[in-house]
PDB file of C-alpha atoms in Angstrom:
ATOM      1  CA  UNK D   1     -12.185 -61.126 -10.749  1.00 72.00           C
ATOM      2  CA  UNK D   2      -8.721 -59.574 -10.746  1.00 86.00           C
ATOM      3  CA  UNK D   3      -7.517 -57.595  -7.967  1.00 91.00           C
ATOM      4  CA  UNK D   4      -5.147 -54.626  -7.778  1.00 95.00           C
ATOM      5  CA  UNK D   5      -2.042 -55.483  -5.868  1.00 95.00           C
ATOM      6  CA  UNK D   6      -1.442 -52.814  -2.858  1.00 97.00           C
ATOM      7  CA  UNK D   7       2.152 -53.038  -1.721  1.00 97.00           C
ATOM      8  CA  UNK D   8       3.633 -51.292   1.758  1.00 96.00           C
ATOM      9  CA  UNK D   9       6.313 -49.201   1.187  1.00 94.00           C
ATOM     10  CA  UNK D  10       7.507 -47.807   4.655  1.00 91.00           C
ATOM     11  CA  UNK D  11       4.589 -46.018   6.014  1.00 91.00           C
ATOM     12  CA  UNK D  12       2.751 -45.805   2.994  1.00 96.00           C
ATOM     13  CA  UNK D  13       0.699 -47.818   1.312  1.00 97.00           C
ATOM     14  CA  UNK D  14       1.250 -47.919  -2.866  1.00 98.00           C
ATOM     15  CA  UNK D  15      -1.940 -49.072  -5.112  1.00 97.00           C
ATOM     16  CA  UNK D  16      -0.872 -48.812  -9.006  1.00 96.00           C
ATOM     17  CA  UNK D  17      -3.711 -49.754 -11.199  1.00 95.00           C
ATOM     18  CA  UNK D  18      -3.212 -51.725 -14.080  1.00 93.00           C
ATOM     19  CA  UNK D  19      -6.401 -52.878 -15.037  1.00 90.00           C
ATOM     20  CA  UNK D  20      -9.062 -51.716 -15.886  1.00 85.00           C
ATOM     21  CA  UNK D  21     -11.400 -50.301 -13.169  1.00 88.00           C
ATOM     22  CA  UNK D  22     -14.363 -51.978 -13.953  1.00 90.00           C
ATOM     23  CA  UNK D  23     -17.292 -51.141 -10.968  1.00 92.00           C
ATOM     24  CA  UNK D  24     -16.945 -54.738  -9.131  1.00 94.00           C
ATOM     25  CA  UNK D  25     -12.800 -54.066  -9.425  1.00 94.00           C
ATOM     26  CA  UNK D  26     -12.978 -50.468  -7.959  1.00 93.00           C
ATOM     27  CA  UNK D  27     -15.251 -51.516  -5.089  1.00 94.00           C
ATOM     28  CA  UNK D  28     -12.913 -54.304  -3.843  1.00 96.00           C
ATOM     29  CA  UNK D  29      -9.827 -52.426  -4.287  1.00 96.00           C
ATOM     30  CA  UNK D  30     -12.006 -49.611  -1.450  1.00 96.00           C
ATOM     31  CA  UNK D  31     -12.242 -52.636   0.689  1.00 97.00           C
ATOM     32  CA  UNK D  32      -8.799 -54.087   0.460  1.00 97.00           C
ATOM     33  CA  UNK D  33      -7.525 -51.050   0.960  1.00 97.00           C
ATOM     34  CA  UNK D  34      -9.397 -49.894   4.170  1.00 97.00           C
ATOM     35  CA  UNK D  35      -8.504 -53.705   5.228  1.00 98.00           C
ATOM     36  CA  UNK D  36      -4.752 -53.095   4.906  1.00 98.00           C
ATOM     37  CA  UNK D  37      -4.559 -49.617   6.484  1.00 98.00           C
ATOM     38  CA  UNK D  38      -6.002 -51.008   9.485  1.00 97.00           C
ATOM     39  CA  UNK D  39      -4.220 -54.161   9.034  1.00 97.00           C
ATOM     40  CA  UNK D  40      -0.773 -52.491   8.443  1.00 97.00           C
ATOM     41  CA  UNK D  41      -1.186 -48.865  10.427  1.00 95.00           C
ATOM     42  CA  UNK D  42       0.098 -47.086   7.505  1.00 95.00           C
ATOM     43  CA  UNK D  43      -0.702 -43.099   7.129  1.00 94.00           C
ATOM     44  CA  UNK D  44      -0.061 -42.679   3.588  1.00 96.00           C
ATOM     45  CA  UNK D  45      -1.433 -44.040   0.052  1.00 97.00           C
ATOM     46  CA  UNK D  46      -0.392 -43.455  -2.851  1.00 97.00           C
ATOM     47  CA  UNK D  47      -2.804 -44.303  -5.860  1.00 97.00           C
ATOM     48  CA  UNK D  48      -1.390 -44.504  -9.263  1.00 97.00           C
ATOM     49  CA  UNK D  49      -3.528 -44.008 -12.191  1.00 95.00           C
ATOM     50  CA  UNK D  50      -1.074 -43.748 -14.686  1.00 95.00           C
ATOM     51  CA  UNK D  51      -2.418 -46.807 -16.585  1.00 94.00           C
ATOM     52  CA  UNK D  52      -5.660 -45.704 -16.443  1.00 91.00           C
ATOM     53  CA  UNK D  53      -6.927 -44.101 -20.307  1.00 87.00           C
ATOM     54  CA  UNK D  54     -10.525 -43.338 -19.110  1.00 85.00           C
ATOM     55  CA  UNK D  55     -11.579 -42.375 -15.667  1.00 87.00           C
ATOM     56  CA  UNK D  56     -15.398 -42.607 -15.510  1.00 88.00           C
ATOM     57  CA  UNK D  57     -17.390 -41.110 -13.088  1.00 88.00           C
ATOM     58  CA  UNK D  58     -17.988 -44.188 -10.960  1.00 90.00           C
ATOM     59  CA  UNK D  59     -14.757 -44.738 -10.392  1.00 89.00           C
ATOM     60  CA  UNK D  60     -14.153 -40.985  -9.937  1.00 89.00           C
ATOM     61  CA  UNK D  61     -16.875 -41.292  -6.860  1.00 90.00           C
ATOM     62  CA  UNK D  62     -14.689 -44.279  -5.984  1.00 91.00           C
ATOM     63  CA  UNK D  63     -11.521 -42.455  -5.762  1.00 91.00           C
ATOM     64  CA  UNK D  64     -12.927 -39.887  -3.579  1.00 91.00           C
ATOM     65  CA  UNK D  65     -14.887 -42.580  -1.578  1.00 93.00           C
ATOM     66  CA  UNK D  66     -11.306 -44.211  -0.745  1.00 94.00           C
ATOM     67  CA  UNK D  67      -9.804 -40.820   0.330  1.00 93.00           C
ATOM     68  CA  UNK D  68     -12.582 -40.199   2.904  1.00 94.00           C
ATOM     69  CA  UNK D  69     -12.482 -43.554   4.304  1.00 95.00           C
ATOM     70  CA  UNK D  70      -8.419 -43.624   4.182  1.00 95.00           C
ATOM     71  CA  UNK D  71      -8.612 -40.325   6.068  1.00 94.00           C
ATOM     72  CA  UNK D  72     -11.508 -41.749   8.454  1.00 96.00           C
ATOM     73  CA  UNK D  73      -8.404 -44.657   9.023  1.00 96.00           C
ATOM     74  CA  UNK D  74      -5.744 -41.883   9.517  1.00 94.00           C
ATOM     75  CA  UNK D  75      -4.263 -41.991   6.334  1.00 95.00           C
ATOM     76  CA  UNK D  76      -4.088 -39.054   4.154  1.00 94.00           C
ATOM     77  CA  UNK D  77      -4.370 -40.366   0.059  1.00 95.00           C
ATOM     78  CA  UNK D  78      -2.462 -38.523  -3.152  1.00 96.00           C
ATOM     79  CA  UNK D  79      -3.286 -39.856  -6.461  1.00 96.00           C
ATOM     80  CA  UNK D  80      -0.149 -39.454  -8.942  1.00 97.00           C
ATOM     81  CA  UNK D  81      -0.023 -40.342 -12.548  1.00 96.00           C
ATOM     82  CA  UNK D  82      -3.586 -38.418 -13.484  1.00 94.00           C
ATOM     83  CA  UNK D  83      -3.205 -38.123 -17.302  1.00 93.00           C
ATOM     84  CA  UNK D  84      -4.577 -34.640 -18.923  1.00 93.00           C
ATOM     85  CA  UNK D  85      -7.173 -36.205 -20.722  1.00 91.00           C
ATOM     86  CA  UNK D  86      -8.513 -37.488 -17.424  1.00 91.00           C
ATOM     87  CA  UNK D  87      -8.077 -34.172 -15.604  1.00 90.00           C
ATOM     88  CA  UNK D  88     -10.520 -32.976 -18.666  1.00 91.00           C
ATOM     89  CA  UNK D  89     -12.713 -35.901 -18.111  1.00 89.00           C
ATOM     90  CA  UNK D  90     -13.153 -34.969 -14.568  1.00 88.00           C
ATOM     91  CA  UNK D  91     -13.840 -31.668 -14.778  1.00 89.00           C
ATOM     92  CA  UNK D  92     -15.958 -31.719 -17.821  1.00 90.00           C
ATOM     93  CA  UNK D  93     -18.364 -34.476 -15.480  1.00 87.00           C
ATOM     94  CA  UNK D  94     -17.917 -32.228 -12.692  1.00 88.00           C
ATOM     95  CA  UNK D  95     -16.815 -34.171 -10.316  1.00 85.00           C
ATOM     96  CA  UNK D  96     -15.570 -33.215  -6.881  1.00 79.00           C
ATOM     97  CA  UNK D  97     -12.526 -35.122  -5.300  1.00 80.00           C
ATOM     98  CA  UNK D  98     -12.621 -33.969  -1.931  1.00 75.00           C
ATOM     99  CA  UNK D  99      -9.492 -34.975  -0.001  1.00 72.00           C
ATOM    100  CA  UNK D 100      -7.770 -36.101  -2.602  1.00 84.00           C
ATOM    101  CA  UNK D 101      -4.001 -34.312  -3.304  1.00 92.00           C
ATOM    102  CA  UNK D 102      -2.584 -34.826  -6.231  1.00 94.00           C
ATOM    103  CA  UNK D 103       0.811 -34.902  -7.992  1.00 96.00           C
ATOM    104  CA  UNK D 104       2.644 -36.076 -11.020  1.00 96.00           C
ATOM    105  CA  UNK D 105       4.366 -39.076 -10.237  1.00 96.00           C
ATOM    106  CA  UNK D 106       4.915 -41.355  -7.319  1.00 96.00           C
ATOM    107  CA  UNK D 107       8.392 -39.713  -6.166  1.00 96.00           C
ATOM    108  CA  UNK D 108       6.573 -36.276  -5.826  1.00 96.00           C
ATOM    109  CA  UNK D 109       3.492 -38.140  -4.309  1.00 96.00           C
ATOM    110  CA  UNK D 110       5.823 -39.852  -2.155  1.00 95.00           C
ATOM    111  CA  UNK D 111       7.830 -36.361  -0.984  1.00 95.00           C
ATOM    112  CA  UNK D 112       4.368 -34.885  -0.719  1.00 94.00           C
ATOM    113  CA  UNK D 113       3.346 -37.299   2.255  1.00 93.00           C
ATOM    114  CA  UNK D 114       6.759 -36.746   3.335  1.00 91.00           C
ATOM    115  CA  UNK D 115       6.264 -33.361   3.921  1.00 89.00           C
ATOM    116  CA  UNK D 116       3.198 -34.107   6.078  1.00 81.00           C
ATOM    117  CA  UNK D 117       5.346 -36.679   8.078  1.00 75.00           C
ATOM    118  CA  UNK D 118       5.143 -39.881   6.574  1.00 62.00           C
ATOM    119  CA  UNK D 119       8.221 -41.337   5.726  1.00 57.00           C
ATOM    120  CA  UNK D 120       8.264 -43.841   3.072  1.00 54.00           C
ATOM    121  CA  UNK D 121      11.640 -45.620   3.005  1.00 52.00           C
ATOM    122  CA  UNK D 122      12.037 -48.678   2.440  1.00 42.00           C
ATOM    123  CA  UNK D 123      13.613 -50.186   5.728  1.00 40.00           C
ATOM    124  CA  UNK D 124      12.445 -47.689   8.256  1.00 43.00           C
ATOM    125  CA  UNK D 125      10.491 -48.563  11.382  1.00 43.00           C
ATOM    126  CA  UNK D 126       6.959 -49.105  10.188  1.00 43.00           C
ATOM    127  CA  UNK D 127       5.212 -48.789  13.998  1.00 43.00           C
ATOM    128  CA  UNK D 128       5.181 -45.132  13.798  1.00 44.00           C
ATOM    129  CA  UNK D 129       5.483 -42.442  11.462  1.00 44.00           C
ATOM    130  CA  UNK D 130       8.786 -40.632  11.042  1.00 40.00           C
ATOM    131  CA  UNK D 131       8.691 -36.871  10.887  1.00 43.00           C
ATOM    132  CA  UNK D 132      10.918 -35.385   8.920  1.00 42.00           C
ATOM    133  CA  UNK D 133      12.453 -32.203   8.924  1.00 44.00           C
TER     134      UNK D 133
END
């Protein structure tokens, strides 16, 4: 079973999907992930979905599943990259994605956690999180 690589990026934690999210994949990426928040301390991730054609609604429970537990860990989660037609596909299911921010891209997910006092440089201190001005 492939796995989706998770990579630390100062505070923050960066998952970019580039497979596809089959049920088995999306349920050990929520494991790895709450494994390597704890493991690392981090207080941001940053989920990129830009690969992603078709969001169903299992992995749309999934997404919101690994927010809640990310901000159980102390780690608030922004999924960037969200394509219109899986905005539509969302909404047209009806799902809910409680506690999940969003943006376009990873550099405005990226200034978004920045803005709540994560700083994700590369190079900083990773023990604690940097507030920035």
């Amino acid at each position: 079973m492939e796995r989706v690589p998770i990579l630390k990026i100062g505070d923050v934690l960066l998952v970019s999907i580039q497979i596809d999210m089959e049920d088995q994949v999306a349920l050990q990426l929520q494991e790895d992930l709450a494994d390597r928040i704890v493991a690392t301390s981090s207080h941001g991730v940053i989920i990129d979905i830009s690969a992603l054609d078709i969001v169903d609604s299992f992995v749309g429970r999934t997404l919101a599943t690994i927010a809640s537990i990310s901000r159980v860990l102390d780690a608030e989660t922004v999924v960037v990259g969200m394509r219109p037609a899986v905005a539509i596909t969302l909404v047209e299911l009806g799902l809910q994605l409680p506690g999940i921010r969003t943006a376009l891209n990873v550099e405005l997910g990226m200034a978004m956690l920045a803005r709540a006092g994560y700083d994700a440089d590369i190079g900083e201190d990773d023990d604690e999180p940097v507030p920035t001005p």
